[in-house]
Structures are given as C-alpha cells and as structure tokens.
XYZ file of C-alpha atoms in Angstrom:
112
model
C -11.759 7.713 -10.962
C -9.641 5.066 -10.054
C -10.421 3.133 -6.861
C -6.707 3.263 -5.802
C -5.945 7.170 -5.834
C -2.378 8.594 -4.192
C -0.794 11.976 -3.348
C 2.409 12.892 -1.792
C 3.252 16.054 0.453
C 6.251 16.892 0.977
C 6.645 18.023 4.700
C 10.033 19.075 4.725
C 9.100 22.396 2.451
C 5.551 22.440 3.544
C 3.788 21.897 0.130
C 2.607 18.402 -2.363
C 5.203 16.957 -4.190
C 5.395 17.737 -7.626
C 7.110 15.288 -10.540
C 6.975 12.274 -8.303
C 6.501 8.718 -9.959
C 4.500 6.580 -8.669
C 4.096 2.832 -10.310
C 1.013 0.642 -8.527
C 1.474 -3.136 -8.780
C -0.683 -6.417 -7.415
C 0.082 -9.405 -6.307
C -0.069 -12.790 -8.586
C 0.578 -16.144 -7.514
C 4.066 -16.035 -8.403
C 5.131 -12.172 -9.548
C 4.213 -8.405 -9.280
C 2.559 -7.080 -11.960
C 2.325 -3.433 -12.973
C -0.768 -2.079 -13.382
C -0.492 1.754 -13.576
C 2.252 4.240 -13.906
C 1.523 7.769 -13.195
C 3.284 11.377 -11.814
C 2.617 14.118 -9.639
C 0.740 16.518 -10.637
C 1.323 20.272 -8.608
C -1.242 19.412 -6.110
C 0.974 16.194 -5.294
C -1.402 13.662 -6.780
C -1.153 11.484 -9.990
C -4.718 12.509 -11.452
C -4.483 10.260 -14.772
C -3.029 6.857 -13.730
C -1.998 4.840 -16.545
C -4.550 1.971 -17.295
C -6.443 3.321 -14.110
C -9.618 1.922 -15.983
C -8.264 -1.435 -15.766
C -7.639 -1.789 -12.059
C -7.922 -5.021 -10.500
C -10.583 -5.595 -7.599
C -9.399 -7.283 -4.760
C -5.913 -8.476 -4.090
C -2.401 -6.915 -2.672
C -0.680 -3.770 -4.015
C 2.560 -2.079 -3.901
C 2.672 2.147 -4.058
C 6.122 2.457 -5.449
C 7.140 5.934 -5.209
C 10.407 7.550 -6.599
C 11.908 9.411 -4.241
C 15.628 9.876 -4.887
C 15.038 10.853 -8.167
C 11.933 13.690 -6.385
C 14.688 14.648 -4.015
C 17.648 15.126 -6.381
C 15.632 17.290 -8.716
C 16.017 19.954 -5.222
C 19.338 18.882 -4.698
C 18.311 17.746 -1.069
C 20.004 14.875 0.410
C 17.498 11.494 1.360
C 18.000 8.531 2.897
C 15.439 6.515 1.508
C 15.636 5.816 -2.541
C 12.253 4.763 -2.839
C 9.279 3.877 -1.058
C 6.940 0.871 -1.410
C 3.935 0.677 0.204
C 2.486 -2.700 1.007
C -2.032 -2.456 1.303
C -4.647 -4.600 0.573
C -7.851 -4.285 -1.165
C -10.576 -6.332 0.614
C -14.041 -4.763 -0.465
C -15.843 -1.925 -2.798
C -15.252 1.148 -1.960
C -12.217 4.048 -2.384
C -8.801 3.348 -1.406
C -6.936 6.341 -1.020
C -3.278 6.674 0.087
C -1.621 9.220 0.458
C 2.333 10.110 1.693
C 3.914 12.733 3.884
C 7.643 12.691 2.835
C 10.516 14.215 3.666
C 14.493 13.503 3.221
C 15.050 11.160 6.296
C 11.340 10.143 7.197
C 7.833 9.270 5.711
C 4.811 8.194 6.934
C 1.567 7.168 5.513
C -2.375 6.326 6.079
C -5.168 4.528 4.827
C -7.510 7.834 4.173
C -10.097 9.733 1.950
C-alpha cells in the first residue's frame, strides 16, 4: 500500500465519488514530477496508484482531482474544474488526503 492515499466523497449525492481522475505530483527543484495516476473506484478510493511503489519519501506534493469531468458524467454544473491539494510529507507514516466534494465547494483534511 502506498504511504499516500486518498478518497473522494460526493457530499451533494451522499455517496463516494466513483470515477474521479486523480494525479499525484511531487515538487522537484524547478518542476512538478508526476508520481502516480489513478481513478477512484466505487468506494471513492484510488485502489491502486499506478507506480505507487515508487512514491518517493519526504517532500511537497499535490494531489489533483479532475472534478469537472466527474460532475459532467452526472450532468451537474460545477464551479471548480479541478481541485489541487498541496501538502508536505515530513515523517514516516501514512498520509491520507480525503476530499469532500460538492458542485460549488470542497474541503479536505489529513485523515488516518
């Protein structure tokens, strides 16, 4: 299992958000490096990051959620075409980054 995980909950529908494209990037000196890509499953989780075993250690990361594409599937207008969550990995352990999503708002936190 990757030390960085995520899931997306669609609070407007009261259920996990299935099919959200997600990209994990790590900051390099002068650019962002794509570390892994995935898509949320029926439980709203990225079950298997592509290249998850290669996720580097400490550093600054972005998880990008393609939210417009998700809401377009449901024919739901939305305000945010994507959501980017920046966070820093500073110690060993598990970093879980959930996204609570609705068409006109979102929130996130460090989960467990």
